[in-house]
mmCIF file with all atom_site columns, C-alpha atoms and ligand atoms in Angstrom:
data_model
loop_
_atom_site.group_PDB
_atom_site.id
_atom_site.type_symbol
_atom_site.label_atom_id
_atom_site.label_alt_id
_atom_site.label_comp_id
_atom_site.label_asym_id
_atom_site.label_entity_id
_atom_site.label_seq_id
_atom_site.pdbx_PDB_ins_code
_atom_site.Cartn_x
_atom_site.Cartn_y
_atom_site.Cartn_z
_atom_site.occupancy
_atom_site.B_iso_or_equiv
_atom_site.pdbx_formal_charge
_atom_site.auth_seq_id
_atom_site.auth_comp_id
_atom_site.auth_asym_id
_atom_site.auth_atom_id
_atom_site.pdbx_PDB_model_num
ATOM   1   C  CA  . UNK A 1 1   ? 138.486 80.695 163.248 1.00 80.00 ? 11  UNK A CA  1
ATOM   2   C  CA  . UNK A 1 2   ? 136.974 83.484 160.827 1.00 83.00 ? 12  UNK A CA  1
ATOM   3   C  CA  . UNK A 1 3   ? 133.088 83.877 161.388 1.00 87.00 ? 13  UNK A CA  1
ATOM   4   C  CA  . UNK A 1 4   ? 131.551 85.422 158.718 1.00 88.00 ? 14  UNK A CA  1
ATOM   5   C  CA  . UNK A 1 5   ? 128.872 87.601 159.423 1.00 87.00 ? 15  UNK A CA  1
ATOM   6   C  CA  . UNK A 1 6   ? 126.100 87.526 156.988 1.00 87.00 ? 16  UNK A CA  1
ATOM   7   C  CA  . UNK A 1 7   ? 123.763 90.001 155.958 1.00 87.00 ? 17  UNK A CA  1
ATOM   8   C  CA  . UNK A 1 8   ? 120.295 89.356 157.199 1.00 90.00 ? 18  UNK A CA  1
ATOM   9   C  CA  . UNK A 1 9   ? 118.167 89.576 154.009 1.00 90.00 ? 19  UNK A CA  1
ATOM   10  C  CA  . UNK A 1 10  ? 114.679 91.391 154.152 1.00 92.00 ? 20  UNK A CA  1
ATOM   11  C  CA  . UNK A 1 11  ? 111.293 89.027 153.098 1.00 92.00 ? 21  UNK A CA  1
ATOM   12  C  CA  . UNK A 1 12  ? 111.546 90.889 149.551 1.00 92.00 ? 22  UNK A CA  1
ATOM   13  C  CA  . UNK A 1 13  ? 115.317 89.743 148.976 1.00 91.00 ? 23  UNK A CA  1
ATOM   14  C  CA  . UNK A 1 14  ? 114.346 86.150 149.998 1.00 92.00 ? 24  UNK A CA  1
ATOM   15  C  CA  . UNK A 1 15  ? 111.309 85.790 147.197 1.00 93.00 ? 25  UNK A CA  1
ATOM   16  C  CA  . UNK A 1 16  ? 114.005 88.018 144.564 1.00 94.00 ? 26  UNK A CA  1
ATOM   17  C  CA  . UNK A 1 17  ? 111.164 90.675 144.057 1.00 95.00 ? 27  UNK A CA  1
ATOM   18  C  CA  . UNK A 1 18  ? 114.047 93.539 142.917 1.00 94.00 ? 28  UNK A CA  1
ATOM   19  C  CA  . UNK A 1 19  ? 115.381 90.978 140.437 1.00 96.00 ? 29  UNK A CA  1
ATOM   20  C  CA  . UNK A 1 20  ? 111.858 89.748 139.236 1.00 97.00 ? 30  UNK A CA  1
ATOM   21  C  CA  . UNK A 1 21  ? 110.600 93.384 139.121 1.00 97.00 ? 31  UNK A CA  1
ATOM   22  C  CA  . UNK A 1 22  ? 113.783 94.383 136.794 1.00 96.00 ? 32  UNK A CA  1
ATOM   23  C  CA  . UNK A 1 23  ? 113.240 91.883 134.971 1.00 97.00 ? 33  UNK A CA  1
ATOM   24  C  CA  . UNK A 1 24  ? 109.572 92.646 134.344 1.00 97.00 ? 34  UNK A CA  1
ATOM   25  C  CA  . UNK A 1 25  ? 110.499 96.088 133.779 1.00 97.00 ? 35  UNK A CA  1
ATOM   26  C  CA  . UNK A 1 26  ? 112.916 95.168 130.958 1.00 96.00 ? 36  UNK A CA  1
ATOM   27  C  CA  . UNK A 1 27  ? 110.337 92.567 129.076 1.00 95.00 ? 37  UNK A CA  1
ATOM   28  C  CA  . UNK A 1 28  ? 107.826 95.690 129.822 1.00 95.00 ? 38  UNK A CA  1
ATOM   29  C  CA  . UNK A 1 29  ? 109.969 98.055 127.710 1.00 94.00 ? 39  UNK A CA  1
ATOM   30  C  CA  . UNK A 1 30  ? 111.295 95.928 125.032 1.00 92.00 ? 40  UNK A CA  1
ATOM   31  C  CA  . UNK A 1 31  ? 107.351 94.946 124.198 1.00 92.00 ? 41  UNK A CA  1
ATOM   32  C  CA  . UNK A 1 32  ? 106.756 98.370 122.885 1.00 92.00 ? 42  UNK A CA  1
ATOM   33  C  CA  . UNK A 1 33  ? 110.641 98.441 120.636 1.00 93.00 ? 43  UNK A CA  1
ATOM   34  C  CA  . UNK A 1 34  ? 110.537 97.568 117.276 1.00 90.00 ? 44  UNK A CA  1
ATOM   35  C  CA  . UNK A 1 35  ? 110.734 93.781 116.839 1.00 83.00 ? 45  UNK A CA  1
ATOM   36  C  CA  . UNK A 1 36  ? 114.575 92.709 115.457 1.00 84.00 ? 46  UNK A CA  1
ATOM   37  C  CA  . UNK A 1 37  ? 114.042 89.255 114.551 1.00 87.00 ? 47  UNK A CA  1
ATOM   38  C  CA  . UNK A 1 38  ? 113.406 88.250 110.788 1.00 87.00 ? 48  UNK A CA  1
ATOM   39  C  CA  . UNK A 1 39  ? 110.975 86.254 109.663 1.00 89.00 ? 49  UNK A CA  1
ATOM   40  C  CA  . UNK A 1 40  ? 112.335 83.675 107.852 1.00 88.00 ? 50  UNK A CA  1
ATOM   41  C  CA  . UNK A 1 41  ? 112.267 82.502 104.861 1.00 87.00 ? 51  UNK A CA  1
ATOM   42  C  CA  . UNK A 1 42  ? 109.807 84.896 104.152 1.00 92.00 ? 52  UNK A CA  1
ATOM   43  C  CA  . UNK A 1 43  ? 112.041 87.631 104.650 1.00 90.00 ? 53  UNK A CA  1
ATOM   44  C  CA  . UNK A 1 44  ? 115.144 86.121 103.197 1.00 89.00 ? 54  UNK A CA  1
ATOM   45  C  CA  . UNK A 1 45  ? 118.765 87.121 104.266 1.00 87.00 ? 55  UNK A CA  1
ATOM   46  C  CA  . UNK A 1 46  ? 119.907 90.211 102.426 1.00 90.00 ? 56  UNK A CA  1
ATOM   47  C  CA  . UNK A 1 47  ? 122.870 89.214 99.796  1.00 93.00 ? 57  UNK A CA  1
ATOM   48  C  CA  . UNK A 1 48  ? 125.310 91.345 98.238  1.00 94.00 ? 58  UNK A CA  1
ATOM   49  C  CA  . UNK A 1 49  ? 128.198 90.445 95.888  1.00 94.00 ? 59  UNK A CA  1
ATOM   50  C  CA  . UNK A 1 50  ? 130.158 89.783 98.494  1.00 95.00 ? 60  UNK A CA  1
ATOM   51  C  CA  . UNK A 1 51  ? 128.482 86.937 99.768  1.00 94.00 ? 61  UNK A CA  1
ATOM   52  C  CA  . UNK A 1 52  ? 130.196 83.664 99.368  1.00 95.00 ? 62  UNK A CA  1
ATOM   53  C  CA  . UNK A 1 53  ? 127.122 81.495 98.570  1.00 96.00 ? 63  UNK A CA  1
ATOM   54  C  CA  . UNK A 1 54  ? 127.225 77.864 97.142  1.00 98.00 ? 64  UNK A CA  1
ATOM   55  C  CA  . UNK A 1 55  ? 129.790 77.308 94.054  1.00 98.00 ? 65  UNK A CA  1
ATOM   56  C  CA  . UNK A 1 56  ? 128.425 77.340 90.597  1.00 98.00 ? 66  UNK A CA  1
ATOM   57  C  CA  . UNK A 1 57  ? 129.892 76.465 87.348  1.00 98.00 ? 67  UNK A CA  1
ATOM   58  C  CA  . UNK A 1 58  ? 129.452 79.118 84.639  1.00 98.00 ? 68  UNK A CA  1
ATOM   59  C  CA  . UNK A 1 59  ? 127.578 78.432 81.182  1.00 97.00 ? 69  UNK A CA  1
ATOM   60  C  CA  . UNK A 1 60  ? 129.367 81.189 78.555  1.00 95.00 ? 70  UNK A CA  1
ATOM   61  C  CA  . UNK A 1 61  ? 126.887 83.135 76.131  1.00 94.00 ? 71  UNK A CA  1
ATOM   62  C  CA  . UNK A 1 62  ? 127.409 80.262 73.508  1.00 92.00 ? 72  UNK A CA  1
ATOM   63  C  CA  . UNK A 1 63  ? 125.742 77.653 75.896  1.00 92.00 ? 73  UNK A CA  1
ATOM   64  C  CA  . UNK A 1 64  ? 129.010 76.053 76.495  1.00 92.00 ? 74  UNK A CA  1
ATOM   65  C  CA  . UNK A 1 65  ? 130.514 75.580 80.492  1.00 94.00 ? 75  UNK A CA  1
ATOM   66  C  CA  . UNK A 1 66  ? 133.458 77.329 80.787  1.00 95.00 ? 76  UNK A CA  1
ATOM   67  C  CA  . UNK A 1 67  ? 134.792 74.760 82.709  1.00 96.00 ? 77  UNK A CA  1
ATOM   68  C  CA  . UNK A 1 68  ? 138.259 72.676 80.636  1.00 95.00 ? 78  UNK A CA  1
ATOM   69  C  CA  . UNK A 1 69  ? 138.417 69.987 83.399  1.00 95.00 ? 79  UNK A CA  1
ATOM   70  C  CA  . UNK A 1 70  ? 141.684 70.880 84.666  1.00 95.00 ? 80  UNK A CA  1
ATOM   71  C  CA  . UNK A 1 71  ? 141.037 69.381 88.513  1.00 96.00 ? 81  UNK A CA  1
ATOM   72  C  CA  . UNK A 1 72  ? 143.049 72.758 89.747  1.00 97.00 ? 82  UNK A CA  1
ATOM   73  C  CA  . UNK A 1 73  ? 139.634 73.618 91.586  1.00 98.00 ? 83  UNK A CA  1
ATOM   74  C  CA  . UNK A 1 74  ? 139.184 69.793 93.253  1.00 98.00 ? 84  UNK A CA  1
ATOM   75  C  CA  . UNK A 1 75  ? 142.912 69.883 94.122  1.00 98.00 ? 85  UNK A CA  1
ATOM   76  C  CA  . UNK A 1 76  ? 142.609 72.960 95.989  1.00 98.00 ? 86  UNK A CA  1
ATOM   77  C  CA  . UNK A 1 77  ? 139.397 72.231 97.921  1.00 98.00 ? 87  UNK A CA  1
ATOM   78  C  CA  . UNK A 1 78  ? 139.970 71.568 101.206 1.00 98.00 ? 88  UNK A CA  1
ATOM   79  C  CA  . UNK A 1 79  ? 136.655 70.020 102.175 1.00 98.00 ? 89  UNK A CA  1
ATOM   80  C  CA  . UNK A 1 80  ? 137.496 67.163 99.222  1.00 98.00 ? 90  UNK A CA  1
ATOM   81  C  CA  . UNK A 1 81  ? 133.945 68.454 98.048  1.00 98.00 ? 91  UNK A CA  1
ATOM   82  C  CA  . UNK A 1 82  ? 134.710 68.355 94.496  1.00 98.00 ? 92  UNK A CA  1
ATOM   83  C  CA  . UNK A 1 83  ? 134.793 65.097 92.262  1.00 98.00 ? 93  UNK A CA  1
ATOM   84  C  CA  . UNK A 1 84  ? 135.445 65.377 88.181  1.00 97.00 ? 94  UNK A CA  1
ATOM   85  C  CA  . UNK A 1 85  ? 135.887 63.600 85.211  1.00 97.00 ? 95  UNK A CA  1
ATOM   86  C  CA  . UNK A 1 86  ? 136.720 64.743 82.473  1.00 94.00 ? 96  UNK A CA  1
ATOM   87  C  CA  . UNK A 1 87  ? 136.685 63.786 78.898  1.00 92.00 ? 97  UNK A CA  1
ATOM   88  C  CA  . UNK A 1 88  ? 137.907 64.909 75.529  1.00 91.00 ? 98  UNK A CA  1
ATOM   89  C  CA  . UNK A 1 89  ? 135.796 67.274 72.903  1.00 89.00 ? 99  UNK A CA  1
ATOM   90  C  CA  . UNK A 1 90  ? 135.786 68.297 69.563  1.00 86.00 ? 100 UNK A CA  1
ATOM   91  C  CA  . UNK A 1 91  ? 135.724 72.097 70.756  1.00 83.00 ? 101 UNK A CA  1
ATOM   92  C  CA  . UNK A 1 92  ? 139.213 74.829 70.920  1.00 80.00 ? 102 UNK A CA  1
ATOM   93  C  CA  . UNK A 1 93  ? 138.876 73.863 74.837  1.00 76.00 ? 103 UNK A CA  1
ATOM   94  C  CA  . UNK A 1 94  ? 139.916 69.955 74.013  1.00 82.00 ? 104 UNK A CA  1
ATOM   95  C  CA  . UNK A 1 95  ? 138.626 68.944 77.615  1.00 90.00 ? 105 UNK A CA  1
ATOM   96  C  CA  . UNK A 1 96  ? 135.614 69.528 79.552  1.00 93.00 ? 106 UNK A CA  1
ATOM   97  C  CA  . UNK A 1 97  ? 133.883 67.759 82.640  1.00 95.00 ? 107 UNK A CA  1
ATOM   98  C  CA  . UNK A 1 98  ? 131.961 64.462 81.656  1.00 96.00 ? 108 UNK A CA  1
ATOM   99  C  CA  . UNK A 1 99  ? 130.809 64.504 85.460  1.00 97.00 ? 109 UNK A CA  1
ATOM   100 C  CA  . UNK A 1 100 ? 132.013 67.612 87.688  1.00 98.00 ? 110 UNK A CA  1
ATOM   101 C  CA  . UNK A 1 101 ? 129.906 66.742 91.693  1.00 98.00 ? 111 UNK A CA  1
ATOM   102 C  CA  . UNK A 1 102 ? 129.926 69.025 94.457  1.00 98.00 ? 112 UNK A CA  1
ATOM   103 C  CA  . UNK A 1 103 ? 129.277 67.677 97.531  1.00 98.00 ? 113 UNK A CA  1
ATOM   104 C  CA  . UNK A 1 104 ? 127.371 70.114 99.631  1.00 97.00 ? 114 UNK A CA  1
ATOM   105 C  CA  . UNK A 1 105 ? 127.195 68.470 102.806 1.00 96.00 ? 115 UNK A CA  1
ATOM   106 C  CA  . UNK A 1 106 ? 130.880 68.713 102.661 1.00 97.00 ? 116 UNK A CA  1
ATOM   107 C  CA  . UNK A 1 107 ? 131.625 72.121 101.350 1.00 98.00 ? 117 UNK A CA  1
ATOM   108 C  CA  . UNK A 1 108 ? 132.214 74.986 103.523 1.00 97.00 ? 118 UNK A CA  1
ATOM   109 C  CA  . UNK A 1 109 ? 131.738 77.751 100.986 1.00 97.00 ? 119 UNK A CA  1
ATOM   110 C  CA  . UNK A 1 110 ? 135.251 78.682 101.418 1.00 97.00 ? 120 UNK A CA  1
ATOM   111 C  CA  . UNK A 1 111 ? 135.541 79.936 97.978  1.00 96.00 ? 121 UNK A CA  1
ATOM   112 C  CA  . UNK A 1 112 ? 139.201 78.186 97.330  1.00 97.00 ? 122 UNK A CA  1
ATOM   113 C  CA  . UNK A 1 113 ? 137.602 76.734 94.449  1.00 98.00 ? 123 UNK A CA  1
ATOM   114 C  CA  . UNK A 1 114 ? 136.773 79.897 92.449  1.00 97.00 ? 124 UNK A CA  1
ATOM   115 C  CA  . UNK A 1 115 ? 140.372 81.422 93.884  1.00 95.00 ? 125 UNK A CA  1
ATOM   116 C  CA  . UNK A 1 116 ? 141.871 78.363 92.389  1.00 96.00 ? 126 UNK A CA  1
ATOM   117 C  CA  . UNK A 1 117 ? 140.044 77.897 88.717  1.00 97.00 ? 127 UNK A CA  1
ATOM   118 C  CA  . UNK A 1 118 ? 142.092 79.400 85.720  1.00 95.00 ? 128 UNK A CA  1
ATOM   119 C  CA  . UNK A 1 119 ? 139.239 79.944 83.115  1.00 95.00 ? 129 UNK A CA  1
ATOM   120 C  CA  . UNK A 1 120 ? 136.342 82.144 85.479  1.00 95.00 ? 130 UNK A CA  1
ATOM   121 C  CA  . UNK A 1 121 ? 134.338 78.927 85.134  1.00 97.00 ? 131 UNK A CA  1
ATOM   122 C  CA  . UNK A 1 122 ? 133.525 78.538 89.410  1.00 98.00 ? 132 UNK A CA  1
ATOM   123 C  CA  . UNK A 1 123 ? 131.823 81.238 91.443  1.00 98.00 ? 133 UNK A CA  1
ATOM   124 C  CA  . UNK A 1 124 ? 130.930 81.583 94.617  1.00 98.00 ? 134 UNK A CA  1
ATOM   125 C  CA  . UNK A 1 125 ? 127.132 82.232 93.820  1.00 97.00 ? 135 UNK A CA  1
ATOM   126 C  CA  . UNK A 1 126 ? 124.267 84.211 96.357  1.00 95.00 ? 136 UNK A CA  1
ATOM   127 C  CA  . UNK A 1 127 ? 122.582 81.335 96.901  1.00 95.00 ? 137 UNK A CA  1
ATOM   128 C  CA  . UNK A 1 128 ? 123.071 80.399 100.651 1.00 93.00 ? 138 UNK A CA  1
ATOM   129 C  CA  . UNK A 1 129 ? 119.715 78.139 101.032 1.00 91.00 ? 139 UNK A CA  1
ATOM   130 C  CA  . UNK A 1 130 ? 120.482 74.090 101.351 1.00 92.00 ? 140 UNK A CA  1
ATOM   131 C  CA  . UNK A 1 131 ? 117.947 71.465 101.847 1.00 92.00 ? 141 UNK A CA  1
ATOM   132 C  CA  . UNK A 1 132 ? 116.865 68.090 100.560 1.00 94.00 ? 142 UNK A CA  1
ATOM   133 C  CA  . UNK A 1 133 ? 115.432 64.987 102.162 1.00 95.00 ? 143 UNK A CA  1
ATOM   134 C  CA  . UNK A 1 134 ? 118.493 62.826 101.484 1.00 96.00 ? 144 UNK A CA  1
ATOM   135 C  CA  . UNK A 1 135 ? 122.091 63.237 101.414 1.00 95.00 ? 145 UNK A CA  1
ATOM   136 C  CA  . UNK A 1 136 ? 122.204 61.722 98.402  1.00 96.00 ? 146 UNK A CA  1
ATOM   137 C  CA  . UNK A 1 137 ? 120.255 64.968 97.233  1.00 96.00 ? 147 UNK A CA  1
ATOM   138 C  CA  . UNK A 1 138 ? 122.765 67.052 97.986  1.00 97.00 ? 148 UNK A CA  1
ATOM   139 C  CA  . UNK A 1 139 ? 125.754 66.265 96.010  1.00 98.00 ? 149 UNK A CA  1
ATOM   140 C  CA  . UNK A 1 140 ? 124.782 68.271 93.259  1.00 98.00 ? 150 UNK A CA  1
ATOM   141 C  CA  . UNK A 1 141 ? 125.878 67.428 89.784  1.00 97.00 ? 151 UNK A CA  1
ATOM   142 C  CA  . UNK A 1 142 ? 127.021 69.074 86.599  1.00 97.00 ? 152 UNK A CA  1
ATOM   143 C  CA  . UNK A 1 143 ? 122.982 70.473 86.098  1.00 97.00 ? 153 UNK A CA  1
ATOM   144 C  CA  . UNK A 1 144 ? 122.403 70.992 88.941  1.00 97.00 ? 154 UNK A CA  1
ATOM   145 C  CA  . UNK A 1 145 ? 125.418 73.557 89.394  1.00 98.00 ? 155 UNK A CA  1
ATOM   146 C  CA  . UNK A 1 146 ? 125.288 75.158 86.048  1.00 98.00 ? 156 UNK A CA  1
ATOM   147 C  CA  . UNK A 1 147 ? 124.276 78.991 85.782  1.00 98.00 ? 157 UNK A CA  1
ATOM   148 C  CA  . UNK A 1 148 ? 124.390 81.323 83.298  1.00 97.00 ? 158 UNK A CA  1
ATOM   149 C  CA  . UNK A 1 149 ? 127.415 83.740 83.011  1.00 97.00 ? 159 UNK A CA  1
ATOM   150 C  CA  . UNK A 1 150 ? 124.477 86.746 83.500  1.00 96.00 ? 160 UNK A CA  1
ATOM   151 C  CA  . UNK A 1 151 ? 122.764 85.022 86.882  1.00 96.00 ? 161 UNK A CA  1
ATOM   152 C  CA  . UNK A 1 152 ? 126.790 85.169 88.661  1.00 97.00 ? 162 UNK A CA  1
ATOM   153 C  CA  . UNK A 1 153 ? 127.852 88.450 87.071  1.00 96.00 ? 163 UNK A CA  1
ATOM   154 C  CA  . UNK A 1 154 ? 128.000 90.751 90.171  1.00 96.00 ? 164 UNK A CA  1
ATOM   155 C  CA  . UNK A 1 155 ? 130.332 88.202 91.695  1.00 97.00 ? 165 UNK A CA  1
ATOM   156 C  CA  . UNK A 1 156 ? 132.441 87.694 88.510  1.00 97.00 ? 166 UNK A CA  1
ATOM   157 C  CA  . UNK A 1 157 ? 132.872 91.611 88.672  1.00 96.00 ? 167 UNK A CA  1
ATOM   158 C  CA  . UNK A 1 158 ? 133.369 91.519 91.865  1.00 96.00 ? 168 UNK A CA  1
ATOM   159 C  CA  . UNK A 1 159 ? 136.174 89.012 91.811  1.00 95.00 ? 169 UNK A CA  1
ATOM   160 C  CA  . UNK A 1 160 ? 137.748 90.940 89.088  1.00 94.00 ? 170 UNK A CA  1
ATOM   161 C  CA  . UNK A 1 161 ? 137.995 94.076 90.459  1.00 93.00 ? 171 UNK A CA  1
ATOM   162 C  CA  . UNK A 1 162 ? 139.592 92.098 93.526  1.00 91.00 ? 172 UNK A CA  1
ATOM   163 C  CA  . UNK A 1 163 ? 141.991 90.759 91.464  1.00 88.00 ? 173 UNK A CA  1
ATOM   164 C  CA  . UNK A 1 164 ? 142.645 93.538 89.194  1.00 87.00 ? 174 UNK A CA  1
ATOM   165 C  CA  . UNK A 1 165 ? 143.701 95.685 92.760  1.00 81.00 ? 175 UNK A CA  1
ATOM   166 C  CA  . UNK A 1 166 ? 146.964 92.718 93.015  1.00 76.00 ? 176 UNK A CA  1
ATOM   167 C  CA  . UNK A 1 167 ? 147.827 93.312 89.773  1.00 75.00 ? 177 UNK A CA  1
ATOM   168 C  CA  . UNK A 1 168 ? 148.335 97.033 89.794  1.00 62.00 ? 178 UNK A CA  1
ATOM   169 C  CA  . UNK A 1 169 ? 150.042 97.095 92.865  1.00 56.00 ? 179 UNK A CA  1
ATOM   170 C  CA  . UNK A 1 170 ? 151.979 94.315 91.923  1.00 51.00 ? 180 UNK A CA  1
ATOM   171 C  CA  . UNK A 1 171 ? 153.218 96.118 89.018  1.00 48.00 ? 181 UNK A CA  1
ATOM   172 C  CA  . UNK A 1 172 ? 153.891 99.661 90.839  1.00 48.00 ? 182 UNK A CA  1
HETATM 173 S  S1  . LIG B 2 .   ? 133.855 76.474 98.378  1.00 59.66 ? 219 LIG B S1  1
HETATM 174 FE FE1 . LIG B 2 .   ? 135.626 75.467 99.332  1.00 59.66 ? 219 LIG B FE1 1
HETATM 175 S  S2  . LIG B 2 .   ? 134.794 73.619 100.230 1.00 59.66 ? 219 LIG B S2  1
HETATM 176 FE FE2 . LIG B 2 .   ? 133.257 74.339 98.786  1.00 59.66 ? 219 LIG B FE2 1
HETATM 177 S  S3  . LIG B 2 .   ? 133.724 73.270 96.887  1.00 59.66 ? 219 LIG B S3  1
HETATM 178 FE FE3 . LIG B 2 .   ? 134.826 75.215 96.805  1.00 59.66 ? 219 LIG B FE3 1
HETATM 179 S  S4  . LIG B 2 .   ? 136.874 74.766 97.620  1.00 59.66 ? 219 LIG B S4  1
HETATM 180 FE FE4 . LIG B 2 .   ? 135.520 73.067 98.211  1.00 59.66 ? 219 LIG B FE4 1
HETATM 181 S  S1  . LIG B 2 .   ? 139.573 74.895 88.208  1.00 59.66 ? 220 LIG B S1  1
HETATM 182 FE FE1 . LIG B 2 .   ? 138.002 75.751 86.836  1.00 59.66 ? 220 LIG B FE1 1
HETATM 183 S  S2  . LIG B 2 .   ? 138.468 74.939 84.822  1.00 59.66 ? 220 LIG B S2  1
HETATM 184 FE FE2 . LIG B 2 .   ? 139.607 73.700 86.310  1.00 59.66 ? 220 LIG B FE2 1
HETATM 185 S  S3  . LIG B 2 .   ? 138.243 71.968 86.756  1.00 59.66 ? 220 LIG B S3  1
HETATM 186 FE FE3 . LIG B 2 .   ? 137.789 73.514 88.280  1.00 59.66 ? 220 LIG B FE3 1
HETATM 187 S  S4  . LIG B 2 .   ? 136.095 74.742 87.436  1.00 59.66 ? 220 LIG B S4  1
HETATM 188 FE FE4 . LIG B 2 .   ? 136.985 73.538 85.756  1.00 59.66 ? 220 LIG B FE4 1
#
């Protein structure tokens, strides 16, 4: 049979006065550092053109979505966020979205959608802020995702230079 012999421990040990005095020491220092946290939402998150934010649908110069209803973007969502219908019109484009729904409770700003979309018509917008007081209130529809060309612009230039990198390696 082992006995262990343990170390007696002083009356300071048993009432942890080193640990409670390092630990005062620390709180005592950090009072006097700078304070780290943000105060939100008054100080909002800094966003950059990077930032994959919510999707939005562009509206072109001529007030028009760029959007042709081609479903490539609700095909490739992974999150089956997207829901659209389209319908014919009288413009060059023949089709565009008679409803076009985001479900934001189910996307997870993967940015597939704006990868995916032939016509620049879905970008991954700055906006990062989500809240309602219904779920109901956050599928957003057609006006409710809409934004000018101008308002997404950094991330349309963005994604272009991205893309623009492929192409000439791809063709070196
Ligand atoms: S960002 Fe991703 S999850 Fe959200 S709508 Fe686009 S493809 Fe779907
Ligand atoms: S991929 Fe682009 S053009 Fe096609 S439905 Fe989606 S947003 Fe519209």
């Amino acid at each position: 049979m082992v006995i262990v012999q343990r170390k007696s421990l002083s009356l300071a040990e048993r009432l942890y006065l080193p640990e409670v005095l390092r630990g005062l020491s620390i709180t005592f220092k950090k009072i006097f550092q700078p304070a780290i946290t943000r105060q939100y939402p008054e100080e909002p998150l800094p966003t950059t053109e990077v930032t994959r934010g919510q999707p939005r649908l562009v509206v072109k110069d001529d007030g028009n979505i760029a959007c042709v209803s081609c479903g490539l973007c609700e095909a490739a969502c992974p999150a089956y966020a997207i829901t659209i219908d389209g319908q014919e019109t009288d413009r060059f484009i023949e089709r565009e979205p008679e409803r076009f729904d985001i479900d934001m409770l189910r996307c997870i700003l993967c940015g597939f959608c704006e990868e995916a979309c032939p016509k620049d018509a879905i970008f991954m917008s700055n906006e990062l802020e989500l809240a309602d007081y219904s779920r109901s209130g956050l599928v957003y529809d057609m006006e409710k995702l809409k934004r000018p060309a101008s308002a997404l612009k950094g991330r349309m230039d963005y994604i272009k230079r991205i893309n623009d990198r492929w192409q000439t390696s791809s063709s070196t």
